[in-house]
PDB file of C-alpha atoms in Angstrom:
ATOM      1  CA  UNK U  18       1.616   1.960  12.618  1.00 92.00           C
ATOM      2  CA  UNK U  19       1.579   5.742  13.586  1.00 93.00           C
ATOM      3  CA  UNK U  20       0.618   5.827  17.326  1.00 90.00           C
ATOM      4  CA  UNK U  21       3.626   3.815  18.740  1.00 91.00           C
ATOM      5  CA  UNK U  22       6.633   5.918  17.654  1.00 96.00           C
ATOM      6  CA  UNK U  23       9.412   3.351  18.982  1.00 95.00           C
ATOM      7  CA  UNK U  24      13.139   3.783  17.996  1.00 97.00           C
ATOM      8  CA  UNK U  25      14.939   1.064  16.051  1.00 98.00           C
ATOM      9  CA  UNK U  26      16.114  -2.015  17.881  1.00 97.00           C
ATOM     10  CA  UNK U  27      19.550  -3.078  17.986  1.00 98.00           C
ATOM     11  CA  UNK U  28      19.043  -5.391  15.038  1.00 98.00           C
ATOM     12  CA  UNK U  29      17.200  -2.462  13.330  1.00 98.00           C
ATOM     13  CA  UNK U  30      20.351  -0.293  13.477  1.00 98.00           C
ATOM     14  CA  UNK U  31      22.586  -2.973  12.204  1.00 98.00           C
ATOM     15  CA  UNK U  32      20.169  -3.391   9.274  1.00 98.00           C
ATOM     16  CA  UNK U  33      20.165   0.134   8.769  1.00 98.00           C
ATOM     17  CA  UNK U  34      23.880   0.404   8.740  1.00 98.00           C
ATOM     18  CA  UNK U  35      24.211  -2.610   6.243  1.00 98.00           C
ATOM     19  CA  UNK U  36      21.720  -0.544   3.729  1.00 97.00           C
ATOM     20  CA  UNK U  37      24.074   2.504   4.269  1.00 97.00           C
ATOM     21  CA  UNK U  38      27.198   0.373   3.351  1.00 96.00           C
ATOM     22  CA  UNK U  39      25.203  -1.083   0.081  1.00 95.00           C
ATOM     23  CA  UNK U  40      24.142   2.489  -0.987  1.00 96.00           C
ATOM     24  CA  UNK U  41      27.287   4.099  -0.028  1.00 95.00           C
ATOM     25  CA  UNK U  42      28.324   4.890  -3.611  1.00 93.00           C
ATOM     26  CA  UNK U  43      24.937   6.378  -4.612  1.00 93.00           C
ATOM     27  CA  UNK U  44      25.068  10.157  -4.934  1.00 92.00           C
ATOM     28  CA  UNK U  45      21.590  11.160  -4.109  1.00 94.00           C
ATOM     29  CA  UNK U  46      20.218  14.626  -4.929  1.00 93.00           C
ATOM     30  CA  UNK U  47      17.466  14.672  -2.146  1.00 96.00           C
ATOM     31  CA  UNK U  48      16.625  12.545   0.710  1.00 98.00           C
ATOM     32  CA  UNK U  49      13.112  12.309   2.275  1.00 98.00           C
ATOM     33  CA  UNK U  50      11.988  10.277   5.152  1.00 98.00           C
ATOM     34  CA  UNK U  51       8.955   9.578   7.284  1.00 98.00           C
ATOM     35  CA  UNK U  52       8.848  11.621  10.547  1.00 98.00           C
ATOM     36  CA  UNK U  53       8.537   8.572  12.521  1.00 98.00           C
ATOM     37  CA  UNK U  54      11.583   8.057  14.611  1.00 98.00           C
ATOM     38  CA  UNK U  55      12.413   4.445  13.288  1.00 98.00           C
ATOM     39  CA  UNK U  56      12.544   6.038   9.770  1.00 98.00           C
ATOM     40  CA  UNK U  57      14.404   8.915  10.765  1.00 98.00           C
ATOM     41  CA  UNK U  58      17.226   6.809  12.408  1.00 98.00           C
ATOM     42  CA  UNK U  59      17.293   4.431   9.249  1.00 98.00           C
ATOM     43  CA  UNK U  60      17.603   7.539   6.934  1.00 98.00           C
ATOM     44  CA  UNK U  61      20.432   9.128   9.272  1.00 98.00           C
ATOM     45  CA  UNK U  62      22.218   5.692   9.420  1.00 98.00           C
ATOM     46  CA  UNK U  63      22.004   5.272   5.563  1.00 98.00           C
ATOM     47  CA  UNK U  64      23.523   8.811   5.099  1.00 98.00           C
ATOM     48  CA  UNK U  65      26.053   8.239   7.723  1.00 98.00           C
ATOM     49  CA  UNK U  66      27.686   5.563   5.400  1.00 97.00           C
ATOM     50  CA  UNK U  67      27.441   7.603   2.181  1.00 96.00           C
ATOM     51  CA  UNK U  68      30.693   8.815   0.374  1.00 94.00           C
ATOM     52  CA  UNK U  69      28.985  11.980  -1.085  1.00 93.00           C
ATOM     53  CA  UNK U  70      26.283  12.751   1.000  1.00 93.00           C
ATOM     54  CA  UNK U  71      26.853  12.491   4.736  1.00 94.00           C
ATOM     55  CA  UNK U  72      25.929  16.128   5.253  1.00 95.00           C
ATOM     56  CA  UNK U  73      23.056  16.322   3.238  1.00 97.00           C
ATOM     57  CA  UNK U  74      19.722  17.577   5.018  1.00 97.00           C
ATOM     58  CA  UNK U  75      17.001  14.969   5.477  1.00 98.00           C
ATOM     59  CA  UNK U  76      13.371  16.196   4.926  1.00 98.00           C
ATOM     60  CA  UNK U  77      11.003  14.778   7.029  1.00 98.00           C
ATOM     61  CA  UNK U  78       7.193  14.340   5.659  1.00 98.00           C
ATOM     62  CA  UNK U  79       4.300  12.887   7.331  1.00 98.00           C
ATOM     63  CA  UNK U  80       2.861  11.718   4.195  1.00 98.00           C
ATOM     64  CA  UNK U  81       5.350   8.886   4.442  1.00 98.00           C
ATOM     65  CA  UNK U  82       4.372   7.555   7.652  1.00 98.00           C
ATOM     66  CA  UNK U  83       3.256   4.034   7.957  1.00 97.00           C
ATOM     67  CA  UNK U  84      -0.310   3.092   7.622  1.00 97.00           C
ATOM     68  CA  UNK U  85      -2.356   4.028  10.651  1.00 97.00           C
ATOM     69  CA  UNK U  86      -3.757   0.943  12.314  1.00 97.00           C
ATOM     70  CA  UNK U  87      -6.092   2.520  15.094  1.00 97.00           C
ATOM     71  CA  UNK U  88      -6.916   0.203  18.028  1.00 97.00           C
ATOM     72  CA  UNK U  89      -4.592  -2.536  16.771  1.00 96.00           C
ATOM     73  CA  UNK U  90      -1.593  -0.240  16.886  1.00 96.00           C
ATOM     74  CA  UNK U  91       1.091  -1.490  19.568  1.00 92.00           C
ATOM     75  CA  UNK U  92      -0.556  -4.979  19.593  1.00 94.00           C
ATOM     76  CA  UNK U  93       0.750  -8.354  18.058  1.00 94.00           C
ATOM     77  CA  UNK U  94       0.063  -8.928  14.182  1.00 92.00           C
ATOM     78  CA  UNK U  95      -1.933 -11.914  15.557  1.00 96.00           C
ATOM     79  CA  UNK U  96      -4.362  -9.399  17.152  1.00 96.00           C
ATOM     80  CA  UNK U  97      -4.812  -7.560  14.011  1.00 96.00           C
ATOM     81  CA  UNK U  98      -5.524 -10.806  11.962  1.00 96.00           C
ATOM     82  CA  UNK U  99      -8.213 -11.966  14.723  1.00 97.00           C
ATOM     83  CA  UNK U 100      -9.910  -8.592  14.329  1.00 97.00           C
ATOM     84  CA  UNK U 101     -10.100  -9.236  10.560  1.00 97.00           C
ATOM     85  CA  UNK U 102     -11.415 -12.529  11.059  1.00 96.00           C
ATOM     86  CA  UNK U 103     -14.095 -11.469  13.562  1.00 97.00           C
ATOM     87  CA  UNK U 104     -15.309  -8.862  10.941  1.00 97.00           C
ATOM     88  CA  UNK U 105     -15.297 -11.329   8.163  1.00 97.00           C
ATOM     89  CA  UNK U 106     -12.414  -9.843   6.455  1.00 96.00           C
ATOM     90  CA  UNK U 107      -8.682 -10.541   5.685  1.00 92.00           C
ATOM     91  CA  UNK U 108      -5.693  -8.516   6.161  1.00 90.00           C
ATOM     92  CA  UNK U 109      -4.259  -6.289   4.532  1.00 89.00           C
ATOM     93  CA  UNK U 110      -7.506  -4.806   3.400  1.00 93.00           C
ATOM     94  CA  UNK U 111      -9.177  -4.867   6.891  1.00 97.00           C
ATOM     95  CA  UNK U 112      -9.409  -1.480   8.574  1.00 97.00           C
ATOM     96  CA  UNK U 113      -9.260  -1.651  12.325  1.00 97.00           C
ATOM     97  CA  UNK U 114     -11.449   1.229  14.166  1.00 97.00           C
ATOM     98  CA  UNK U 115      -9.703   4.516  13.814  1.00 97.00           C
ATOM     99  CA  UNK U 116      -7.259   3.114  11.278  1.00 97.00           C
ATOM    100  CA  UNK U 117      -6.604   4.282   7.638  1.00 97.00           C
ATOM    101  CA  UNK U 118      -8.371   2.429   4.867  1.00 97.00           C
ATOM    102  CA  UNK U 119      -6.110   1.342   1.979  1.00 96.00           C
ATOM    103  CA  UNK U 120      -7.451   3.892  -0.326  1.00 97.00           C
ATOM    104  CA  UNK U 121      -6.607   6.665   2.246  1.00 97.00           C
ATOM    105  CA  UNK U 122      -2.881   5.160   2.358  1.00 97.00           C
ATOM    106  CA  UNK U 123      -2.870   5.260  -1.630  1.00 97.00           C
ATOM    107  CA  UNK U 124      -4.100   8.795  -1.602  1.00 97.00           C
ATOM    108  CA  UNK U 125      -1.111   9.878   0.530  1.00 97.00           C
ATOM    109  CA  UNK U 126       1.193   8.026  -1.667  1.00 97.00           C
ATOM    110  CA  UNK U 127      -0.260   9.634  -4.660  1.00 97.00           C
ATOM    111  CA  UNK U 128       0.145  13.078  -3.134  1.00 97.00           C
ATOM    112  CA  UNK U 129       3.680  12.711  -2.236  1.00 98.00           C
ATOM    113  CA  UNK U 130       4.707  11.128  -5.465  1.00 97.00           C
ATOM    114  CA  UNK U 131       3.163  13.968  -7.299  1.00 96.00           C
ATOM    115  CA  UNK U 132       5.028  16.378  -5.225  1.00 96.00           C
ATOM    116  CA  UNK U 133       8.353  14.530  -6.141  1.00 95.00           C
ATOM    117  CA  UNK U 134       7.530  14.670  -9.579  1.00 93.00           C
ATOM    118  CA  UNK U 135       6.956  18.357  -9.440  1.00 93.00           C
ATOM    119  CA  UNK U 136      10.330  18.798  -7.596  1.00 92.00           C
ATOM    120  CA  UNK U 137      12.306  16.937 -10.325  1.00 89.00           C
ATOM    121  CA  UNK U 138      10.452  19.067 -13.210  1.00 87.00           C
ATOM    122  CA  UNK U 139      11.284  22.376 -11.163  1.00 87.00           C
ATOM    123  CA  UNK U 140      14.961  21.411 -10.596  1.00 83.00           C
ATOM    124  CA  UNK U 141      15.221  20.588 -14.442  1.00 79.00           C
ATOM    125  CA  UNK U 142      13.751  23.928 -15.456  1.00 80.00           C
ATOM    126  CA  UNK U 143      16.117  25.625 -12.936  1.00 80.00           C
ATOM    127  CA  UNK U 144      19.102  24.035 -14.388  1.00 73.00           C
ATOM    128  CA  UNK U 145      18.252  24.955 -17.961  1.00 70.00           C
ATOM    129  CA  UNK U 146      17.357  28.690 -17.082  1.00 73.00           C
ATOM    130  CA  UNK U 147      21.053  29.172 -16.041  1.00 67.00           C
ATOM    131  CA  UNK U 148      22.791  31.167 -18.770  1.00 65.00           C
ATOM    132  CA  UNK U 149      26.047  29.358 -20.215  1.00 58.00           C
ATOM    133  CA  UNK U 150      25.507  26.385 -17.908  1.00 49.00           C
ATOM    134  CA  UNK U 151      24.441  22.972 -19.453  1.00 50.00           C
ATOM    135  CA  UNK U 152      21.795  21.016 -18.023  1.00 47.00           C
ATOM    136  CA  UNK U 153      22.553  17.586 -16.308  1.00 46.00           C
ATOM    137  CA  UNK U 154      20.994  15.745 -19.131  1.00 43.00           C
ATOM    138  CA  UNK U 155      23.444  17.215 -21.724  1.00 37.00           C
ATOM    139  CA  UNK U 156      27.130  16.539 -20.796  1.00 35.00           C
ATOM    140  CA  UNK U 157      27.298  15.799 -17.078  1.00 40.00           C
ATOM    141  CA  UNK U 158      29.073  12.458 -16.119  1.00 43.00           C
ATOM    142  CA  UNK U 159      26.707   9.549 -15.107  1.00 44.00           C
ATOM    143  CA  UNK U 160      29.544   8.238 -13.080  1.00 46.00           C
ATOM    144  CA  UNK U 161      28.044   9.689  -9.742  1.00 51.00           C
ATOM    145  CA  UNK U 162      25.127   7.358 -10.113  1.00 58.00           C
ATOM    146  CA  UNK U 163      26.535   4.007  -8.912  1.00 65.00           C
ATOM    147  CA  UNK U 164      23.568   1.599  -8.243  1.00 76.00           C
ATOM    148  CA  UNK U 165      24.906  -1.543  -6.501  1.00 80.00           C
ATOM    149  CA  UNK U 166      22.205  -3.854  -7.595  1.00 70.00           C
ATOM    150  CA  UNK U 167      22.897  -4.110 -11.345  1.00 59.00           C
ATOM    151  CA  UNK U 168      23.901  -7.805 -11.086  1.00 50.00           C
ATOM    152  CA  UNK U 169      20.622  -8.769  -9.250  1.00 46.00           C
ATOM    153  CA  UNK U 170      18.019  -7.485 -11.929  1.00 46.00           C
ATOM    154  CA  UNK U 171      17.659  -7.915 -15.748  1.00 42.00           C
ATOM    155  CA  UNK U 172      16.288  -4.415 -16.352  1.00 43.00           C
ATOM    156  CA  UNK U 173      18.205  -1.718 -18.084  1.00 45.00           C
ATOM    157  CA  UNK U 174      19.226   1.185 -15.711  1.00 48.00           C
ATOM    158  CA  UNK U 175      21.323   4.311 -15.748  1.00 47.00           C
ATOM    159  CA  UNK U 176      24.945   3.647 -16.775  1.00 45.00           C
ATOM    160  CA  UNK U 177      27.898   5.595 -17.574  1.00 39.00           C
ATOM    161  CA  UNK U 178      29.227   2.663 -19.664  1.00 39.00           C
ATOM    162  CA  UNK U 179      29.364   2.653 -23.577  1.00 37.00           C
ATOM    163  CA  UNK U 180      29.681   5.378 -25.881  1.00 34.00           C
ATOM    164  CA  UNK U 181      26.600   7.648 -26.194  1.00 36.00           C
ATOM    165  CA  UNK U 182      24.201   5.387 -24.030  1.00 35.00           C
ATOM    166  CA  UNK U 183      24.885   7.042 -20.787  1.00 38.00           C
ATOM    167  CA  UNK U 184      21.682   8.261 -18.963  1.00 49.00           C
ATOM    168  CA  UNK U 185      22.124  11.089 -16.566  1.00 62.00           C
ATOM    169  CA  UNK U 186      19.424  11.628 -13.702  1.00 71.00           C
ATOM    170  CA  UNK U 187      18.076  15.175 -12.998  1.00 83.00           C
ATOM    171  CA  UNK U 188      17.198  13.918  -9.470  1.00 90.00           C
ATOM    172  CA  UNK U 189      18.267  10.813  -7.695  1.00 92.00           C
ATOM    173  CA  UNK U 190      15.822  10.704  -4.537  1.00 96.00           C
ATOM    174  CA  UNK U 191      16.053   8.478  -1.423  1.00 97.00           C
ATOM    175  CA  UNK U 192      12.857   7.813   0.257  1.00 98.00           C
ATOM    176  CA  UNK U 193      12.694   6.197   3.674  1.00 98.00           C
ATOM    177  CA  UNK U 194       9.579   4.979   4.558  1.00 98.00           C
ATOM    178  CA  UNK U 195       7.536   1.743   6.003  1.00 97.00           C
ATOM    179  CA  UNK U 196       6.522  -1.669   4.790  1.00 95.00           C
ATOM    180  CA  UNK U 197       2.797  -1.341   4.640  1.00 94.00           C
ATOM    181  CA  UNK U 198       2.995   2.133   3.142  1.00 97.00           C
ATOM    182  CA  UNK U 199       5.400   1.313   0.504  1.00 97.00           C
ATOM    183  CA  UNK U 200       3.382  -1.840  -0.776  1.00 96.00           C
ATOM    184  CA  UNK U 201       0.309   0.521  -1.208  1.00 96.00           C
ATOM    185  CA  UNK U 202       2.550   3.076  -3.036  1.00 96.00           C
ATOM    186  CA  UNK U 203       3.959   0.203  -5.122  1.00 96.00           C
ATOM    187  CA  UNK U 204       0.383  -0.895  -5.949  1.00 95.00           C
ATOM    188  CA  UNK U 205      -0.668   2.690  -6.972  1.00 96.00           C
ATOM    189  CA  UNK U 206       2.328   2.704  -9.405  1.00 97.00           C
ATOM    190  CA  UNK U 207       1.275  -0.859 -11.173  1.00 96.00           C
ATOM    191  CA  UNK U 208      -2.494  -0.307 -11.213  1.00 95.00           C
ATOM    192  CA  UNK U 209      -2.714   3.489 -11.518  1.00 95.00           C
ATOM    193  CA  UNK U 210       0.349   4.328 -13.520  1.00 95.00           C
ATOM    194  CA  UNK U 211       1.077   1.220 -15.376  1.00 96.00           C
ATOM    195  CA  UNK U 212       4.731   0.664 -14.036  1.00 96.00           C
ATOM    196  CA  UNK U 213       6.921  -1.587 -16.005  1.00 96.00           C
ATOM    197  CA  UNK U 214       8.107  -4.471 -13.789  1.00 95.00           C
ATOM    198  CA  UNK U 215      11.091  -6.754 -13.882  1.00 93.00           C
ATOM    199  CA  UNK U 216      10.312  -9.926 -15.707  1.00 92.00           C
ATOM    200  CA  UNK U 217      11.034 -12.311 -13.056  1.00 91.00           C
ATOM    201  CA  UNK U 218       8.828 -10.657 -10.530  1.00 92.00           C
ATOM    202  CA  UNK U 219       6.084 -12.937  -9.276  1.00 91.00           C
ATOM    203  CA  UNK U 220       2.734 -11.726  -7.900  1.00 88.00           C
ATOM    204  CA  UNK U 221       3.526 -12.919  -4.419  1.00 89.00           C
ATOM    205  CA  UNK U 222       6.533 -10.838  -4.461  1.00 92.00           C
ATOM    206  CA  UNK U 223       4.672  -7.782  -5.753  1.00 92.00           C
ATOM    207  CA  UNK U 224       2.057  -8.171  -2.995  1.00 91.00           C
ATOM    208  CA  UNK U 225       4.400  -8.945  -0.067  1.00 93.00           C
ATOM    209  CA  UNK U 226       5.703  -6.291   2.427  1.00 93.00           C
ATOM    210  CA  UNK U 227       9.330  -5.162   1.979  1.00 95.00           C
ATOM    211  CA  UNK U 228      12.029  -6.588   4.845  1.00 95.00           C
ATOM    212  CA  UNK U 229      13.383  -4.064   6.995  1.00 96.00           C
ATOM    213  CA  UNK U 230      15.698  -1.853   4.882  1.00 97.00           C
ATOM    214  CA  UNK U 231      14.677  -3.668   1.804  1.00 97.00           C
ATOM    215  CA  UNK U 232      15.719  -1.549  -1.394  1.00 96.00           C
ATOM    216  CA  UNK U 233      13.365  -0.884  -4.310  1.00 96.00           C
ATOM    217  CA  UNK U 234      14.561   1.162  -7.506  1.00 95.00           C
ATOM    218  CA  UNK U 235      12.309   2.954  -9.613  1.00 96.00           C
ATOM    219  CA  UNK U 236      13.305   5.156 -12.625  1.00 94.00           C
ATOM    220  CA  UNK U 237      10.759   7.703 -13.358  1.00 94.00           C
ATOM    221  CA  UNK U 238      10.807   9.587 -16.840  1.00 93.00           C
ATOM    222  CA  UNK U 239       8.674  12.834 -17.312  1.00 90.00           C
ATOM    223  CA  UNK U 240       8.821  13.496 -20.884  1.00 84.00           C
ATOM    224  CA  UNK U 241       8.842  17.109 -21.675  1.00 80.00           C
ATOM    225  CA  UNK U 242       7.907  17.929 -17.810  1.00 77.00           C
ATOM    226  CA  UNK U 243       4.582  16.065 -18.436  1.00 82.00           C
ATOM    227  CA  UNK U 244       3.463  15.354 -14.877  1.00 85.00           C
ATOM    228  CA  UNK U 245       0.173  13.759 -15.916  1.00 84.00           C
ATOM    229  CA  UNK U 246       1.911  10.488 -17.687  1.00 88.00           C
ATOM    230  CA  UNK U 247       5.273   9.667 -16.025  1.00 93.00           C
ATOM    231  CA  UNK U 248       6.565   6.370 -17.526  1.00 95.00           C
ATOM    232  CA  UNK U 249       7.785   4.285 -14.396  1.00 96.00           C
ATOM    233  CA  UNK U 250      10.349   1.339 -14.436  1.00 95.00           C
ATOM    234  CA  UNK U 251      10.858  -0.911 -11.658  1.00 95.00           C
ATOM    235  CA  UNK U 252      14.614  -1.784 -11.651  1.00 93.00           C
ATOM    236  CA  UNK U 253      14.277  -4.010  -8.431  1.00 93.00           C
ATOM    237  CA  UNK U 254      11.694  -4.828  -5.573  1.00 95.00           C
ATOM    238  CA  UNK U 255      12.608  -5.235  -2.055  1.00 95.00           C
ATOM    239  CA  UNK U 256      16.333  -5.931  -2.786  1.00 93.00           C
ATOM    240  CA  UNK U 257      17.776  -7.544   0.430  1.00 94.00           C
ATOM    241  CA  UNK U 258      21.176  -8.837  -0.618  1.00 93.00           C
ATOM    242  CA  UNK U 259      22.711  -6.469   1.936  1.00 95.00           C
ATOM    243  CA  UNK U 260      21.032  -8.203   4.781  1.00 95.00           C
TER     244      UNK U 260
END
């Protein structure tokens, strides 16, 4: 949860370093992290292994914090399950006293995602307003976006290969957050924004919590800067081949 701000364990640092090696050839334009210590340390470890972004500023945002679990924070998961059972409910929909509801978590995720979309649109507008400078979507090289999970998924994704078929991103954003929060964010993508999912993804995979440093990759298209109807494609979910 939020109330116990513990650092990463030795295993956590190894996992973060493995994620950093896995993403070492991906050039990010922005990096955001939860302001909780374990997420900060994970983000720093990932950038520390990156070929392009080692010195990039990490922006910390409280909207990316883990779900608040109130009286259950700092206690074993079994205690949370027992509280839910006593209340006649099931995890994860159960909200302990002082905790956040799933709707409240989703609202935080929605707010942050809309902020990211606005950021991307403003970035595109800024690029196109420079006299004599082509925008990134017209002539820039796609080689800077090297995604390491191509062999692990079936969806099409940005590629610099093939004549005339390269896709160049205006923003390539790394977001470091927490398992329960991200499950709610992905639920918002699917139920509210009709995110396209990989064909081989099962319902249980969709509802599961990501392993620590699991990687999920989404392509967001905002046609003509339309913030109201983003087109979202999930390339991979909770990818953990680096662990």
